[in-house]
């Protein structure tokens, strides 16, 4: 059949456990799997109590994060690398510029952004090409559609919708 095997992980997911397990599961099948991972959202010591983690989109952290993700995944590059959340202390242009350097080094195939406003997306898209944007899209929208960022297709890229169980709906089976 037609399709893509996508492993979408993140360095904050289980403090890197999802990347480690995903890397082991896909060992020997690298050419058959599209690997995506995220960085920028740091684990919170109070995560079990619902306390949010710190956000770090600095260029220095970007370089450290991709190297750590590659090591956990057991690969030399990922196909898609997302910024998990906007670091309001770092201009998006600086973060995307640092991410773009990793593309030039061959560690990353394509860049993606997650959970950004339309205005921030426009600024980010002015740096390098951003072929993918991930965003939360509730099953039961409470805000007008105009409040959501425009589809990246209007900028030439696809939208990856985040799974609804991340925002309060339980998954159909334990993960």
PDB file of C-alpha atoms in Angstrom:
ATOM      1  CA  UNK A   1       0.000   0.000   0.000  1.00  0.00           C
ATOM      2  CA  UNK A   2       0.889   3.628  -0.237  1.00  0.00           C
ATOM      3  CA  UNK A   3       1.899   5.305   2.977  1.00  0.00           C
ATOM      4  CA  UNK A   4       4.647   6.544   5.191  1.00  0.00           C
ATOM      5  CA  UNK A   5       5.931   5.083   8.439  1.00  0.00           C
ATOM      6  CA  UNK A   6       6.406   8.161  10.604  1.00  0.00           C
ATOM      7  CA  UNK A   7       8.063   8.131  13.987  1.00  0.00           C
ATOM      8  CA  UNK A   8       7.246  11.477  15.581  1.00  0.00           C
ATOM      9  CA  UNK A   9       9.107  11.840  18.857  1.00  0.00           C
ATOM     10  CA  UNK A  10      10.468  14.681  20.933  1.00  0.00           C
ATOM     11  CA  UNK A  11      13.326  15.156  23.323  1.00  0.00           C
ATOM     12  CA  UNK A  12      10.891  16.023  26.119  1.00  0.00           C
ATOM     13  CA  UNK A  13       8.709  12.922  25.572  1.00  0.00           C
ATOM     14  CA  UNK A  14       9.567  10.785  28.564  1.00  0.00           C
ATOM     15  CA  UNK A  15      12.820  12.742  28.912  1.00  0.00           C
ATOM     16  CA  UNK A  16      14.034  11.203  25.662  1.00  0.00           C
ATOM     17  CA  UNK A  17      12.621   7.706  26.244  1.00  0.00           C
ATOM     18  CA  UNK A  18      10.377   7.881  23.172  1.00  0.00           C
ATOM     19  CA  UNK A  19      13.390   8.695  21.000  1.00  0.00           C
ATOM     20  CA  UNK A  20      15.418   5.856  22.519  1.00  0.00           C
ATOM     21  CA  UNK A  21      12.624   3.305  22.070  1.00  0.00           C
ATOM     22  CA  UNK A  22      11.809   4.558  18.590  1.00  0.00           C
ATOM     23  CA  UNK A  23      15.430   4.306  17.550  1.00  0.00           C
ATOM     24  CA  UNK A  24      15.622   0.716  18.757  1.00  0.00           C
ATOM     25  CA  UNK A  25      12.319  -0.209  17.080  1.00  0.00           C
ATOM     26  CA  UNK A  26      13.438   1.185  13.738  1.00  0.00           C
ATOM     27  CA  UNK A  27      16.988  -0.167  13.858  1.00  0.00           C
ATOM     28  CA  UNK A  28      17.911  -1.638  10.493  1.00  0.00           C
ATOM     29  CA  UNK A  29      14.901  -0.026   8.790  1.00  0.00           C
ATOM     30  CA  UNK A  30      16.127   3.577   8.558  1.00  0.00           C
ATOM     31  CA  UNK A  31      15.396   3.840   4.827  1.00  0.00           C
ATOM     32  CA  UNK A  32      11.773   2.758   5.424  1.00  0.00           C
ATOM     33  CA  UNK A  33      11.011   5.219   8.219  1.00  0.00           C
ATOM     34  CA  UNK A  34      10.539   8.971   8.280  1.00  0.00           C
ATOM     35  CA  UNK A  35      11.976  10.257  11.556  1.00  0.00           C
ATOM     36  CA  UNK A  36      10.659  13.452  13.088  1.00  0.00           C
ATOM     37  CA  UNK A  37      11.579  14.877  16.460  1.00  0.00           C
ATOM     38  CA  UNK A  38      11.223  18.121  18.369  1.00  0.00           C
ATOM     39  CA  UNK A  39      13.287  20.260  20.701  1.00  0.00           C
ATOM     40  CA  UNK A  40      12.863  23.365  22.810  1.00  0.00           C
ATOM     41  CA  UNK A  41      10.460  22.199  25.521  1.00  0.00           C
ATOM     42  CA  UNK A  42      12.439  21.033  28.524  1.00  0.00           C
ATOM     43  CA  UNK A  43      11.126  18.448  30.992  1.00  0.00           C
ATOM     44  CA  UNK A  44       9.609  19.786  34.176  1.00  0.00           C
ATOM     45  CA  UNK A  45      10.390  18.233  37.543  1.00  0.00           C
ATOM     46  CA  UNK A  46       6.689  18.746  38.312  1.00  0.00           C
ATOM     47  CA  UNK A  47       5.360  17.297  35.040  1.00  0.00           C
ATOM     48  CA  UNK A  48       3.379  14.618  36.893  1.00  0.00           C
ATOM     49  CA  UNK A  49       1.529  17.440  38.657  1.00  0.00           C
ATOM     50  CA  UNK A  50       0.801  19.241  35.388  1.00  0.00           C
ATOM     51  CA  UNK A  51       3.505  21.871  35.804  1.00  0.00           C
ATOM     52  CA  UNK A  52       4.805  23.102  32.442  1.00  0.00           C
ATOM     53  CA  UNK A  53       8.426  22.732  31.475  1.00  0.00           C
ATOM     54  CA  UNK A  54      10.810  25.534  30.624  1.00  0.00           C
ATOM     55  CA  UNK A  55      11.246  26.536  26.983  1.00  0.00           C
ATOM     56  CA  UNK A  56      14.692  26.968  25.416  1.00  0.00           C
ATOM     57  CA  UNK A  57      14.879  27.905  21.737  1.00  0.00           C
ATOM     58  CA  UNK A  58      18.369  29.382  21.966  1.00  0.00           C
ATOM     59  CA  UNK A  59      20.853  28.609  19.187  1.00  0.00           C
ATOM     60  CA  UNK A  60      23.195  26.941  21.703  1.00  0.00           C
ATOM     61  CA  UNK A  61      20.439  24.646  22.963  1.00  0.00           C
ATOM     62  CA  UNK A  62      19.365  23.825  19.400  1.00  0.00           C
ATOM     63  CA  UNK A  63      22.845  22.479  18.587  1.00  0.00           C
ATOM     64  CA  UNK A  64      22.992  20.471  21.821  1.00  0.00           C
ATOM     65  CA  UNK A  65      19.436  19.154  21.381  1.00  0.00           C
ATOM     66  CA  UNK A  66      19.904  17.774  17.869  1.00  0.00           C
ATOM     67  CA  UNK A  67      23.101  15.974  18.863  1.00  0.00           C
ATOM     68  CA  UNK A  68      21.378  14.437  21.897  1.00  0.00           C
ATOM     69  CA  UNK A  69      18.349  13.387  19.811  1.00  0.00           C
ATOM     70  CA  UNK A  70      20.543  11.778  17.152  1.00  0.00           C
ATOM     71  CA  UNK A  71      22.393   9.834  19.847  1.00  0.00           C
ATOM     72  CA  UNK A  72      19.146   8.604  21.460  1.00  0.00           C
ATOM     73  CA  UNK A  73      17.677   7.648  18.081  1.00  0.00           C
ATOM     74  CA  UNK A  74      20.913   5.949  17.032  1.00  0.00           C
ATOM     75  CA  UNK A  75      21.018   7.705  13.651  1.00  0.00           C
ATOM     76  CA  UNK A  76      23.137  10.327  11.907  1.00  0.00           C
ATOM     77  CA  UNK A  77      20.202  12.477  10.743  1.00  0.00           C
ATOM     78  CA  UNK A  78      16.464  13.034  11.149  1.00  0.00           C
ATOM     79  CA  UNK A  79      14.107  13.760   8.293  1.00  0.00           C
ATOM     80  CA  UNK A  80      12.103  16.456  10.094  1.00  0.00           C
ATOM     81  CA  UNK A  81      13.086  18.546  13.116  1.00  0.00           C
ATOM     82  CA  UNK A  82      10.511  20.721  14.842  1.00  0.00           C
ATOM     83  CA  UNK A  83      10.787  23.570  17.303  1.00  0.00           C
ATOM     84  CA  UNK A  84       8.343  22.341  19.949  1.00  0.00           C
ATOM     85  CA  UNK A  85       7.279  25.706  21.368  1.00  0.00           C
ATOM     86  CA  UNK A  86       8.243  29.354  20.882  1.00  0.00           C
ATOM     87  CA  UNK A  87      10.857  30.714  23.279  1.00  0.00           C
ATOM     88  CA  UNK A  88       9.644  34.275  23.810  1.00  0.00           C
ATOM     89  CA  UNK A  89      13.129  35.302  24.978  1.00  0.00           C
ATOM     90  CA  UNK A  90      14.708  34.382  21.616  1.00  0.00           C
ATOM     91  CA  UNK A  91      13.625  35.911  18.288  1.00  0.00           C
ATOM     92  CA  UNK A  92      12.161  33.184  16.078  1.00  0.00           C
ATOM     93  CA  UNK A  93      14.548  34.223  13.312  1.00  0.00           C
ATOM     94  CA  UNK A  94      17.532  33.286  15.534  1.00  0.00           C
ATOM     95  CA  UNK A  95      16.064  29.916  16.467  1.00  0.00           C
ATOM     96  CA  UNK A  96      15.184  29.042  12.865  1.00  0.00           C
ATOM     97  CA  UNK A  97      18.610  30.246  11.719  1.00  0.00           C
ATOM     98  CA  UNK A  98      20.281  27.887  14.202  1.00  0.00           C
ATOM     99  CA  UNK A  99      18.014  25.043  13.088  1.00  0.00           C
ATOM    100  CA  UNK A 100      18.902  25.783   9.469  1.00  0.00           C
ATOM    101  CA  UNK A 101      22.607  25.383  10.299  1.00  0.00           C
ATOM    102  CA  UNK A 102      21.867  21.767  11.263  1.00  0.00           C
ATOM    103  CA  UNK A 103      20.337  21.192   7.818  1.00  0.00           C
ATOM    104  CA  UNK A 104      23.593  22.470   6.300  1.00  0.00           C
ATOM    105  CA  UNK A 105      25.559  20.038   8.496  1.00  0.00           C
ATOM    106  CA  UNK A 106      23.457  17.113   7.229  1.00  0.00           C
ATOM    107  CA  UNK A 107      21.947  16.330  10.637  1.00  0.00           C
ATOM    108  CA  UNK A 108      18.439  17.417   9.596  1.00  0.00           C
ATOM    109  CA  UNK A 109      16.545  16.992   6.343  1.00  0.00           C
ATOM    110  CA  UNK A 110      13.735  19.520   6.831  1.00  0.00           C
ATOM    111  CA  UNK A 111      12.579  21.989   9.441  1.00  0.00           C
ATOM    112  CA  UNK A 112       9.224  22.226  11.140  1.00  0.00           C
ATOM    113  CA  UNK A 113       7.570  24.502  13.656  1.00  0.00           C
ATOM    114  CA  UNK A 114       4.947  23.662  16.244  1.00  0.00           C
ATOM    115  CA  UNK A 115       2.257  25.708  17.976  1.00  0.00           C
ATOM    116  CA  UNK A 116       3.092  29.181  16.642  1.00  0.00           C
ATOM    117  CA  UNK A 117       0.873  32.134  15.853  1.00  0.00           C
ATOM    118  CA  UNK A 118       0.293  33.277  12.288  1.00  0.00           C
ATOM    119  CA  UNK A 119       2.461  36.365  12.822  1.00  0.00           C
ATOM    120  CA  UNK A 120       5.367  34.314  14.199  1.00  0.00           C
ATOM    121  CA  UNK A 121       5.051  31.822  11.327  1.00  0.00           C
ATOM    122  CA  UNK A 122       5.328  34.661   8.799  1.00  0.00           C
ATOM    123  CA  UNK A 123       8.538  35.874  10.460  1.00  0.00           C
ATOM    124  CA  UNK A 124       9.972  32.356  10.622  1.00  0.00           C
ATOM    125  CA  UNK A 125       9.147  31.592   6.985  1.00  0.00           C
ATOM    126  CA  UNK A 126      11.230  34.594   5.920  1.00  0.00           C
ATOM    127  CA  UNK A 127      14.443  32.835   7.066  1.00  0.00           C
ATOM    128  CA  UNK A 128      14.777  29.357   5.385  1.00  0.00           C
ATOM    129  CA  UNK A 129      12.036  27.210   3.898  1.00  0.00           C
ATOM    130  CA  UNK A 130       9.828  25.610   6.571  1.00  0.00           C
ATOM    131  CA  UNK A 131       8.110  22.662   4.910  1.00  0.00           C
ATOM    132  CA  UNK A 132       6.007  21.545   7.907  1.00  0.00           C
ATOM    133  CA  UNK A 133       3.997  23.091  10.701  1.00  0.00           C
ATOM    134  CA  UNK A 134       2.385  21.152  13.507  1.00  0.00           C
ATOM    135  CA  UNK A 135      -0.478  22.678  15.388  1.00  0.00           C
ATOM    136  CA  UNK A 136      -3.147  21.705  17.820  1.00  0.00           C
ATOM    137  CA  UNK A 137      -6.575  21.503  16.317  1.00  0.00           C
ATOM    138  CA  UNK A 138      -9.329  20.677  18.791  1.00  0.00           C
ATOM    139  CA  UNK A 139     -12.103  18.289  17.872  1.00  0.00           C
ATOM    140  CA  UNK A 140     -14.532  20.834  19.307  1.00  0.00           C
ATOM    141  CA  UNK A 141     -13.210  24.285  18.380  1.00  0.00           C
ATOM    142  CA  UNK A 142     -14.098  26.979  20.851  1.00  0.00           C
ATOM    143  CA  UNK A 143     -12.627  29.893  18.930  1.00  0.00           C
ATOM    144  CA  UNK A 144     -13.445  31.141  15.460  1.00  0.00           C
ATOM    145  CA  UNK A 145     -11.339  29.625  12.692  1.00  0.00           C
ATOM    146  CA  UNK A 146      -9.835  33.055  12.052  1.00  0.00           C
ATOM    147  CA  UNK A 147      -8.064  32.813  15.436  1.00  0.00           C
ATOM    148  CA  UNK A 148      -6.039  29.804  14.279  1.00  0.00           C
ATOM    149  CA  UNK A 149      -2.855  30.270  12.240  1.00  0.00           C
ATOM    150  CA  UNK A 150      -3.322  29.893   8.500  1.00  0.00           C
ATOM    151  CA  UNK A 151      -2.583  26.516   6.983  1.00  0.00           C
ATOM    152  CA  UNK A 152       1.078  26.261   6.012  1.00  0.00           C
ATOM    153  CA  UNK A 153      -0.086  25.155   2.577  1.00  0.00           C
ATOM    154  CA  UNK A 154      -0.632  28.863   1.961  1.00  0.00           C
ATOM    155  CA  UNK A 155       3.134  29.137   2.525  1.00  0.00           C
ATOM    156  CA  UNK A 156       3.907  25.985   0.533  1.00  0.00           C
ATOM    157  CA  UNK A 157       4.005  23.378   3.314  1.00  0.00           C
ATOM    158  CA  UNK A 158       1.794  20.728   4.911  1.00  0.00           C
ATOM    159  CA  UNK A 159       0.105  20.851   8.305  1.00  0.00           C
ATOM    160  CA  UNK A 160       0.622  18.066  10.825  1.00  0.00           C
ATOM    161  CA  UNK A 161      -2.227  18.087  13.308  1.00  0.00           C
ATOM    162  CA  UNK A 162      -1.381  17.178  16.886  1.00  0.00           C
ATOM    163  CA  UNK A 163      -3.331  14.235  18.297  1.00  0.00           C
ATOM    164  CA  UNK A 164      -6.383  15.268  20.345  1.00  0.00           C
ATOM    165  CA  UNK A 165      -5.411  13.145  23.354  1.00  0.00           C
ATOM    166  CA  UNK A 166      -2.610  15.619  24.005  1.00  0.00           C
ATOM    167  CA  UNK A 167      -5.213  18.172  24.987  1.00  0.00           C
ATOM    168  CA  UNK A 168      -7.428  16.339  27.431  1.00  0.00           C
ATOM    169  CA  UNK A 169      -9.064  13.542  25.462  1.00  0.00           C
ATOM    170  CA  UNK A 170      -7.897  10.118  26.587  1.00  0.00           C
ATOM    171  CA  UNK A 171      -6.303   7.862  23.992  1.00  0.00           C
ATOM    172  CA  UNK A 172      -8.305   4.846  22.871  1.00  0.00           C
ATOM    173  CA  UNK A 173      -5.709   2.534  24.353  1.00  0.00           C
ATOM    174  CA  UNK A 174      -2.787   3.092  26.729  1.00  0.00           C
ATOM    175  CA  UNK A 175       0.287   4.468  25.063  1.00  0.00           C
TER     176      UNK A 175
END
